[in-house]
PDB file of C-alpha atoms in Angstrom:
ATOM      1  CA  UNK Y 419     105.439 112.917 119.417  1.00  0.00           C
ATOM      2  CA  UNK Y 420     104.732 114.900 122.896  1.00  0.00           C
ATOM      3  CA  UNK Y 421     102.253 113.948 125.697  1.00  0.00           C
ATOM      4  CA  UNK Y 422     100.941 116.415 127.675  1.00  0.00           C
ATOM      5  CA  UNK Y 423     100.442 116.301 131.250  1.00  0.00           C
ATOM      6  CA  UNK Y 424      97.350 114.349 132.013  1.00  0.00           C
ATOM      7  CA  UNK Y 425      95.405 115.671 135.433  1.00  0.00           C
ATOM      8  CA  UNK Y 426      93.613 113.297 137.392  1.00  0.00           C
ATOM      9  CA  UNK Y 427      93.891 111.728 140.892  1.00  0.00           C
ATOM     10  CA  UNK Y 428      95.570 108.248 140.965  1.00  0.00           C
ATOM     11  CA  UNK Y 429      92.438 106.378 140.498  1.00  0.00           C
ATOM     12  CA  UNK Y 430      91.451 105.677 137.058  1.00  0.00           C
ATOM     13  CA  UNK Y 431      94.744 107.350 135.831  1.00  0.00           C
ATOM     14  CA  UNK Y 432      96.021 104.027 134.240  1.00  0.00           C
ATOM     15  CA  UNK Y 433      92.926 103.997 132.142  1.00  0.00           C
ATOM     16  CA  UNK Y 434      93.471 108.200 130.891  1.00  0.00           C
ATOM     17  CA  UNK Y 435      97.191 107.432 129.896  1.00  0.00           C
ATOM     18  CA  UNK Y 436      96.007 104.012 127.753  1.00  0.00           C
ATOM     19  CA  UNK Y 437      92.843 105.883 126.241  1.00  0.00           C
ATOM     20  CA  UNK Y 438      95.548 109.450 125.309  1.00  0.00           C
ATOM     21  CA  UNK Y 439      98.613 107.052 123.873  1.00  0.00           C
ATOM     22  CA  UNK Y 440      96.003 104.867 121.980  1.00  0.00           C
ATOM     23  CA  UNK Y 441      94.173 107.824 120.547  1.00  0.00           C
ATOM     24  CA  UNK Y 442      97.657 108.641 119.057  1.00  0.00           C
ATOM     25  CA  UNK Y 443      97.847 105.516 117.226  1.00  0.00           C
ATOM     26  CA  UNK Y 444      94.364 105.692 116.365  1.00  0.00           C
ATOM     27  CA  UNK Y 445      94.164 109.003 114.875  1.00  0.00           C
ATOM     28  CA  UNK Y 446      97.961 108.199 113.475  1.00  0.00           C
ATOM     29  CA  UNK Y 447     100.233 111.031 115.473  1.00  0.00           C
ATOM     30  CA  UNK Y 448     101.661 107.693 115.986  1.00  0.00           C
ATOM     31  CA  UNK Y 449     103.007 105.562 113.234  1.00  0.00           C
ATOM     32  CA  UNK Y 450     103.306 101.761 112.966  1.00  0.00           C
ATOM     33  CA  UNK Y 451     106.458 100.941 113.781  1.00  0.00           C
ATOM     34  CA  UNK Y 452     106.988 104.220 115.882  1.00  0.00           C
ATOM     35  CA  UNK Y 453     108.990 104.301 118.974  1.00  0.00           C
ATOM     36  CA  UNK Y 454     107.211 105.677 121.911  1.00  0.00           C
ATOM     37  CA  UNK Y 455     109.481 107.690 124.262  1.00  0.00           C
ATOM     38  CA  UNK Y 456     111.175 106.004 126.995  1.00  0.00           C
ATOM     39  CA  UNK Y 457     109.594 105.581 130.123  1.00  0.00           C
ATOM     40  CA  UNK Y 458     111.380 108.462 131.972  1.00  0.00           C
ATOM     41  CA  UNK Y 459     110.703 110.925 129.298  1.00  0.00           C
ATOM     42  CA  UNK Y 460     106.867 109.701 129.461  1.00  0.00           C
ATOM     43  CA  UNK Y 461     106.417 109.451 132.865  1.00  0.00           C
ATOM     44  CA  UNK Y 462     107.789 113.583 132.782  1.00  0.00           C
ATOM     45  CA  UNK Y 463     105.623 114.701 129.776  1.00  0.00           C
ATOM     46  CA  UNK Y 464     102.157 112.857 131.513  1.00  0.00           C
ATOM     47  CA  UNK Y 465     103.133 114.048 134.922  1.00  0.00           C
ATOM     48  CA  UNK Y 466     102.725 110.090 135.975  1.00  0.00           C
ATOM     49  CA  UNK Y 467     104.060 107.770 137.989  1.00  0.00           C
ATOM     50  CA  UNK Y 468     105.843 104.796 136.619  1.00  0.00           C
ATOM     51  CA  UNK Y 469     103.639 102.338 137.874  1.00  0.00           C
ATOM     52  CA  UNK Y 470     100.224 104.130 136.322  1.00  0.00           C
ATOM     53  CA  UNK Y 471     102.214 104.755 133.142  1.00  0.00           C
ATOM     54  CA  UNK Y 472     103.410 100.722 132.802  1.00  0.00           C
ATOM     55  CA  UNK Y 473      99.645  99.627 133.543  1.00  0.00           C
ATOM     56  CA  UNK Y 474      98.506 102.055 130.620  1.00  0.00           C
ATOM     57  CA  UNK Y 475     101.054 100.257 128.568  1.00  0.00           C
ATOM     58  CA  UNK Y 476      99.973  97.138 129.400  1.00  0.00           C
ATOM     59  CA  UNK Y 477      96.516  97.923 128.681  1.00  0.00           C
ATOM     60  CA  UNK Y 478      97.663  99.213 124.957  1.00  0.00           C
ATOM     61  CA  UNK Y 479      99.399  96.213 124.190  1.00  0.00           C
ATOM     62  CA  UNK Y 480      96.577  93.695 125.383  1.00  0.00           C
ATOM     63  CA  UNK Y 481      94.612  95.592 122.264  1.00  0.00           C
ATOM     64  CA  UNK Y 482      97.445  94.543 120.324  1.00  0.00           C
ATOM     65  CA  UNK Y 483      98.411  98.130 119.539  1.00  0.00           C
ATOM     66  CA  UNK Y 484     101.916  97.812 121.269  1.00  0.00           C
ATOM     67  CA  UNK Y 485     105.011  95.596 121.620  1.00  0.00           C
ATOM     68  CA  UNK Y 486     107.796  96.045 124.214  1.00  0.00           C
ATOM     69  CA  UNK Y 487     111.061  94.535 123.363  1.00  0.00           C
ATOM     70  CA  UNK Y 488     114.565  95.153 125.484  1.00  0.00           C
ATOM     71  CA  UNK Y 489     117.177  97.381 123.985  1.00  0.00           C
ATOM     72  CA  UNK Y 490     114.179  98.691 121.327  1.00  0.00           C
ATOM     73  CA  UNK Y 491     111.304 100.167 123.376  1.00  0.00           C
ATOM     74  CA  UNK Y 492     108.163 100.361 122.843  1.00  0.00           C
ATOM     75  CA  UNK Y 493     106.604 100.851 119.562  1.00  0.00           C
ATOM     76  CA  UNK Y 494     103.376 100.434 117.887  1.00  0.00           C
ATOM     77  CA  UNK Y 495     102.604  97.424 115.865  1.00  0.00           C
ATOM     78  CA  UNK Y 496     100.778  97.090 112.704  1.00  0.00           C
ATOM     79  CA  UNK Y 497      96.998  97.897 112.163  1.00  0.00           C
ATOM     80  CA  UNK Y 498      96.513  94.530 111.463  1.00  0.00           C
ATOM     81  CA  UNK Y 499      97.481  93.200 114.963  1.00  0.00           C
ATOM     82  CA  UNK Y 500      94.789  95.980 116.608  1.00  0.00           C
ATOM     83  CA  UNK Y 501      91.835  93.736 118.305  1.00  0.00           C
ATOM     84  CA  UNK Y 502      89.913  96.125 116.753  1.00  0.00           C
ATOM     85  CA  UNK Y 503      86.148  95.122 117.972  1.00  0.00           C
ATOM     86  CA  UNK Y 504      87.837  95.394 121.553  1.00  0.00           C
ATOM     87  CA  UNK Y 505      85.111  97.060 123.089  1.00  0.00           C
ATOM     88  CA  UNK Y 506      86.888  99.302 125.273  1.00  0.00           C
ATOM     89  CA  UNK Y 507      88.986  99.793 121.822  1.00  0.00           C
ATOM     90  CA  UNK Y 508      86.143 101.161 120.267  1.00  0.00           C
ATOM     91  CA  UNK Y 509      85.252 103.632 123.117  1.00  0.00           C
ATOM     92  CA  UNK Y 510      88.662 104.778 122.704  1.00  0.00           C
ATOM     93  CA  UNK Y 511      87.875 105.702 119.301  1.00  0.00           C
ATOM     94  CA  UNK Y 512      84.285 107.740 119.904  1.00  0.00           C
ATOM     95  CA  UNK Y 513      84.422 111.647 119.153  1.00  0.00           C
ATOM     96  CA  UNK Y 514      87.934 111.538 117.000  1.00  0.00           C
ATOM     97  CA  UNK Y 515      88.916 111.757 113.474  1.00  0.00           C
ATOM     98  CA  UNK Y 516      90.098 108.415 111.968  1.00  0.00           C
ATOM     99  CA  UNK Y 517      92.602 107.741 109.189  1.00  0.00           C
ATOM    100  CA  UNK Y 518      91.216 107.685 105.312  1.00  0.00           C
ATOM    101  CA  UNK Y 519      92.812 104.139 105.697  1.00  0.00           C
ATOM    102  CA  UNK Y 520      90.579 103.205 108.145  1.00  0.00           C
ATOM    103  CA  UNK Y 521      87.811 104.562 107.268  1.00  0.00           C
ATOM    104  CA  UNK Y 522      88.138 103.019 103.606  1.00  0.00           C
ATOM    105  CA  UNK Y 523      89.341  99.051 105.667  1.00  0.00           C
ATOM    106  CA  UNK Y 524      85.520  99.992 107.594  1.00  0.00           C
ATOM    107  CA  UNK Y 525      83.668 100.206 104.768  1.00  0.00           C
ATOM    108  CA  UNK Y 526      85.270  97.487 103.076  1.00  0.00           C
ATOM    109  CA  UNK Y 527      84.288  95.423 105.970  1.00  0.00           C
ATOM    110  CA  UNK Y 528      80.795  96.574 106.294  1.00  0.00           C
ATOM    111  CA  UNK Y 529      80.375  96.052 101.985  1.00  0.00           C
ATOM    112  CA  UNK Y 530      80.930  92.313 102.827  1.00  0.00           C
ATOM    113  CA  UNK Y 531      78.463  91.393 105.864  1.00  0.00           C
ATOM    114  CA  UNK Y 532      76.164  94.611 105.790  1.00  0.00           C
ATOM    115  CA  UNK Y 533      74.069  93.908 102.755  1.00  0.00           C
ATOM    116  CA  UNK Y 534      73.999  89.990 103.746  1.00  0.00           C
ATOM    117  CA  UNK Y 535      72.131  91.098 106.957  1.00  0.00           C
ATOM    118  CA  UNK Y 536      70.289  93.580 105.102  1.00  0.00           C
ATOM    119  CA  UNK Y 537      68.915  90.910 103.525  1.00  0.00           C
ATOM    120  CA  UNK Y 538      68.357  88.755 106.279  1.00  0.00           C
ATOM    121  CA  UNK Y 539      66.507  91.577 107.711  1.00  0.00           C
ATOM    122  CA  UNK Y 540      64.149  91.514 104.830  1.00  0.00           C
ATOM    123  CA  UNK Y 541      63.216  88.002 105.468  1.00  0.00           C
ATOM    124  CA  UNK Y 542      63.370  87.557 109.211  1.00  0.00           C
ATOM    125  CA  UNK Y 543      62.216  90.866 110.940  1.00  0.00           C
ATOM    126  CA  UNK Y 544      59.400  90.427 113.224  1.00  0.00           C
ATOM    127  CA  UNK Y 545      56.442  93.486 113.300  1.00  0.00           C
ATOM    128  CA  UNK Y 546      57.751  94.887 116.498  1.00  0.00           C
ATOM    129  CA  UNK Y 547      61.406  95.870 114.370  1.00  0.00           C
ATOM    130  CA  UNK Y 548      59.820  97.018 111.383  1.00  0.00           C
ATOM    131  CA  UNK Y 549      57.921  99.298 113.622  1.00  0.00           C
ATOM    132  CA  UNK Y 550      61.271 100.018 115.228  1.00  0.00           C
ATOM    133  CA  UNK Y 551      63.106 100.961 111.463  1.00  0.00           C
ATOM    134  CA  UNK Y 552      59.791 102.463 110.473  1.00  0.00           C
ATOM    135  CA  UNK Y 553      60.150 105.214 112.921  1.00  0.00           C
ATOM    136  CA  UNK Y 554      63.909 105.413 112.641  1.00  0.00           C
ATOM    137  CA  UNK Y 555      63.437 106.139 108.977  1.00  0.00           C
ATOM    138  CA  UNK Y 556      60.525 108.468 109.723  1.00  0.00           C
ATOM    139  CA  UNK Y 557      63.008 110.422 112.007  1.00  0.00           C
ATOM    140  CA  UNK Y 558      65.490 110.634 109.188  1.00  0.00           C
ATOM    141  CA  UNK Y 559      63.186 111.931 106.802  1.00  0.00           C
ATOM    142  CA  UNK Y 560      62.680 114.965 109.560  1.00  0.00           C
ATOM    143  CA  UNK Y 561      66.376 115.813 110.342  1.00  0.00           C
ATOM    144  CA  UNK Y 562      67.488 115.529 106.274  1.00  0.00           C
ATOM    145  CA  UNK Y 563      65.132 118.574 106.065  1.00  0.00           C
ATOM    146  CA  UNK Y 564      66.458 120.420 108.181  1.00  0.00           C
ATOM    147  CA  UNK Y 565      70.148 118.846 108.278  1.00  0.00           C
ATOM    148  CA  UNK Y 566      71.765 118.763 111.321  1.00  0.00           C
ATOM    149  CA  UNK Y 567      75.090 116.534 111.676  1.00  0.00           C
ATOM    150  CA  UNK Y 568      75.185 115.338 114.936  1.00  0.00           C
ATOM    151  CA  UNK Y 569      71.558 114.473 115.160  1.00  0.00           C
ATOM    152  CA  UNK Y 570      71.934 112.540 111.162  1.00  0.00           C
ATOM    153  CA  UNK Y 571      74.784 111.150 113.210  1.00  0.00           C
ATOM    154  CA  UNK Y 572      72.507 109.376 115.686  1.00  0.00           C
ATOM    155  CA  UNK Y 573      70.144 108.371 113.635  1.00  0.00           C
ATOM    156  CA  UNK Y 574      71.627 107.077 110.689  1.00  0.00           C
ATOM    157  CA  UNK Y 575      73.593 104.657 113.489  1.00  0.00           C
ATOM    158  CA  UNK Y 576      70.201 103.768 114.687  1.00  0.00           C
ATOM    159  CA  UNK Y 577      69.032 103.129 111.820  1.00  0.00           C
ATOM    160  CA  UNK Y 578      72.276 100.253 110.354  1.00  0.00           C
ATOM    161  CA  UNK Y 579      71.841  99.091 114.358  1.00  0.00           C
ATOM    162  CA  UNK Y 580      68.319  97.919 114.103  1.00  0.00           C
ATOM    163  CA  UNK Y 581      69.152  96.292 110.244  1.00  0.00           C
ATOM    164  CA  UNK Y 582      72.047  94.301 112.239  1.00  0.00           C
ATOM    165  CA  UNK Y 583      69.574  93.751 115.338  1.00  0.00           C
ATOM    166  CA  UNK Y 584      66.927  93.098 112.671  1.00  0.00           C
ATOM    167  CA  UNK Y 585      68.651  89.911 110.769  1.00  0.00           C
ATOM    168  CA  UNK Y 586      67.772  86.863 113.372  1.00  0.00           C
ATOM    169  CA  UNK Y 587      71.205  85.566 112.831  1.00  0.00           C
ATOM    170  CA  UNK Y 588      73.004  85.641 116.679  1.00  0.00           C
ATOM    171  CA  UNK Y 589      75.774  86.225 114.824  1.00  0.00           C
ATOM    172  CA  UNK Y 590      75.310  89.293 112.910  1.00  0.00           C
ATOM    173  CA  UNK Y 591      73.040  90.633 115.195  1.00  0.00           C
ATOM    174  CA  UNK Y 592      76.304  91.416 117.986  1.00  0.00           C
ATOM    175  CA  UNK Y 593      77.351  94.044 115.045  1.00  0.00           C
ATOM    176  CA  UNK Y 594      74.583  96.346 115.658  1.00  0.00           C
ATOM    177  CA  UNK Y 595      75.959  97.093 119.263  1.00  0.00           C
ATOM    178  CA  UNK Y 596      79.709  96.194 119.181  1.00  0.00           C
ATOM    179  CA  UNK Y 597      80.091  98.704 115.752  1.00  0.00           C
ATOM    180  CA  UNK Y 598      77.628 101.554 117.331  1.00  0.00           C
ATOM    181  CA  UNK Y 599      80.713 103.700 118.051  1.00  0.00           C
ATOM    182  CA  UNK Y 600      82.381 103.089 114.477  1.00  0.00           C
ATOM    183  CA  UNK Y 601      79.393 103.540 112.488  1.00  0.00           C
ATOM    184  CA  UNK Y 602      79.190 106.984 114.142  1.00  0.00           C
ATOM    185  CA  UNK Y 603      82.525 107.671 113.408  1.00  0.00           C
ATOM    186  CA  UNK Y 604      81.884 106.456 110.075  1.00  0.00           C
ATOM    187  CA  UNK Y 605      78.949 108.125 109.434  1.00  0.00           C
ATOM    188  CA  UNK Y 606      80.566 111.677 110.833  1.00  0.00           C
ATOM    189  CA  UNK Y 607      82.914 111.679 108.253  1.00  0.00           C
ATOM    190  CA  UNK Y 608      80.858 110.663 105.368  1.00  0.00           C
ATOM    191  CA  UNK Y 609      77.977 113.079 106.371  1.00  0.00           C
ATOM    192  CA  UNK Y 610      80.419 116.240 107.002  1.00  0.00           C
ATOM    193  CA  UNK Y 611      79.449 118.154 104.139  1.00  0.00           C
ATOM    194  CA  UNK Y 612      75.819 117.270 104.321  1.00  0.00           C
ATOM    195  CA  UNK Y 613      76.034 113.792 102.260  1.00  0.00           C
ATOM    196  CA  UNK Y 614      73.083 111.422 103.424  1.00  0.00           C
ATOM    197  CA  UNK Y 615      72.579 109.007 100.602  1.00  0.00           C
ATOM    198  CA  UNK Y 616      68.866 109.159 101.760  1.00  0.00           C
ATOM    199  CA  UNK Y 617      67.557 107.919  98.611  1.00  0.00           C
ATOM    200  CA  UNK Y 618      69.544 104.889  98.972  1.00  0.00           C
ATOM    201  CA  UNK Y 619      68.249 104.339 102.943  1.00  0.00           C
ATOM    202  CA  UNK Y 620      64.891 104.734 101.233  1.00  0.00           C
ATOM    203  CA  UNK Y 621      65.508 101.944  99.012  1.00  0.00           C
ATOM    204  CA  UNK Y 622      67.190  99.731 102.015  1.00  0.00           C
ATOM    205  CA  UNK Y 623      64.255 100.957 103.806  1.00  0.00           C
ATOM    206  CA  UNK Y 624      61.609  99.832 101.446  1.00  0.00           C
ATOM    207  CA  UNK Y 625      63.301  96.514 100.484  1.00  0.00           C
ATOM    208  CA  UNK Y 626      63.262  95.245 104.488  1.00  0.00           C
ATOM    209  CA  UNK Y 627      59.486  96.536 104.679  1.00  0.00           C
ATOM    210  CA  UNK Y 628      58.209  94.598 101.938  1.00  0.00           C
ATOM    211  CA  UNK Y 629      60.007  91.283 102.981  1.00  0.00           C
ATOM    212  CA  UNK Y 630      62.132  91.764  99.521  1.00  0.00           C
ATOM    213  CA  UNK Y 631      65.791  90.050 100.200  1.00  0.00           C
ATOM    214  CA  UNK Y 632      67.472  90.570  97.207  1.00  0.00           C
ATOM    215  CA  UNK Y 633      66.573  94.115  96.448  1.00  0.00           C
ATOM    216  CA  UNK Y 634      67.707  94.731 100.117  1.00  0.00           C
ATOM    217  CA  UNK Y 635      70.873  93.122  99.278  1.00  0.00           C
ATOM    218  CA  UNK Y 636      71.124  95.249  96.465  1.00  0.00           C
ATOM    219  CA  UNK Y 637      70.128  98.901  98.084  1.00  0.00           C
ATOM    220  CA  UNK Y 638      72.260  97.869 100.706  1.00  0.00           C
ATOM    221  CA  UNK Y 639      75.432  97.410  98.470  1.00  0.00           C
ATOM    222  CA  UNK Y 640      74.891  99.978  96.295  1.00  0.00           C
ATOM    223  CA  UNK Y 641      74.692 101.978  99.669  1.00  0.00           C
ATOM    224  CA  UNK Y 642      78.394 100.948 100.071  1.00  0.00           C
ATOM    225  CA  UNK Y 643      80.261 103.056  97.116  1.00  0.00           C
ATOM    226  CA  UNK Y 644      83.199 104.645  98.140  1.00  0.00           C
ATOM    227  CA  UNK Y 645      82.605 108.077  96.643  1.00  0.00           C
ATOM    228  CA  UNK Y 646      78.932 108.225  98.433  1.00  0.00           C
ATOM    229  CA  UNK Y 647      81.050 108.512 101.815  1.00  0.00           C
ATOM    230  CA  UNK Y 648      83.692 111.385 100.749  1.00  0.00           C
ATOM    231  CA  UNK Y 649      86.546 108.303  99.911  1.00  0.00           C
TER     232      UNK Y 649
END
């Protein structure tokens, strides 16, 4: 794997080296178990000092993403060592491609808590969030029309955030902002080639407005079928 030089002044530059190597490992140019370079070689391809490049590295590793051990290296540890809800994790993540692995472990994830607060919503939004989804939905209606990917994008995020924000539990409701950046992910590659499920938001949609828990339970799981999201 080759890193290119990375131009910046020295002020932040810790932070541009972390965010490029764990991009690699997040978009997998970089394999579990892969060696990175040694620090010389790095330090020559980034056009970095050794003391910016071992503060990146540090960084990486707090996320779990890397382990340094003498007469090995450096190399990249198993997905399932990533402190993936790391916030600054996350923001690493916005704008790129993921892994059909990943995306496949995400909606895994969501098809066990998403249609639980779904149904929460139902029974515990108060008027000023229904108003909130109803005009989310409204604006979905408008852009499946005339489709448009990065604005679906948006609002289909919008619209999951304000279900999570929606469910009065203090513990689901932390979802709807921590997973803003990986529901757009998400949502970019299941949408690519103009797939919306609308029908099924609809239902989702419906279910929360009429105070109906189970049957947003349901919509919300039947929302969560692999091959509606190009898996």
């Amino acid at each position: 794997m080759q890193f290119t030089t990375i131009a910046s002044t020295q002020r932040g530059l810790d932070g541009l080296i972390a965010s490029d190597i764990a991009r690699k490992i997040l978009s997998g140019q970089l394999l579990p178990g892969d060696i990175l370079p040694s620090e010389v070689e790095l330090c020559e391809q980034l056009g970095v000092s050794r003391t910016a490049l071992r503060e990146a590295l540090k960084l990486v590793s707090s996320k779990g993403m890397l382990e340094s051990r003498p007469k090995v290296g450096t190399r990249v540890r198993p997905r399932n060592n990533w402190n993936i809800l790391d916030v600054q994790l996350l923001e690493w993540m916005n704008g790129m491609e993921g892994t059909l692995e990943m995306y496949h472990q995400f909606l895994e994830f969501r098809r066990v808590i998403e249609p639980h607060a779904t149904r929460l919503a139902a029974l515990n939004a108060t008027s000023e969030q229904r108003i909130e989804l109803s005009r989310v939905h409204e604006e979905m209606c408008i852009v499946a029309k005339d489709f448009d990917p990065d604005r679906w994008v948006d609002v289909d995020t919008r619209f999951h955030r304000a279900i999570f924000l929606a469910s009065g539990n203090c513990f689901y409701a932390p979802f709807g902002n921590v997973l803003t950046t990986v529901f757009k992910w998400f949502i970019s590659h299941s949408s690519k080639e103009g797939g919306m499920c609308l029908e099924d938001h609809h239902r989702i949609y419906r279910a929360i407005m009429i105070g109906d828990g189970d049957a947003a339970y349901e919509a919300s799981l039947a929302l969560m079928t692999a091959s509606k999201h190009r898996l």
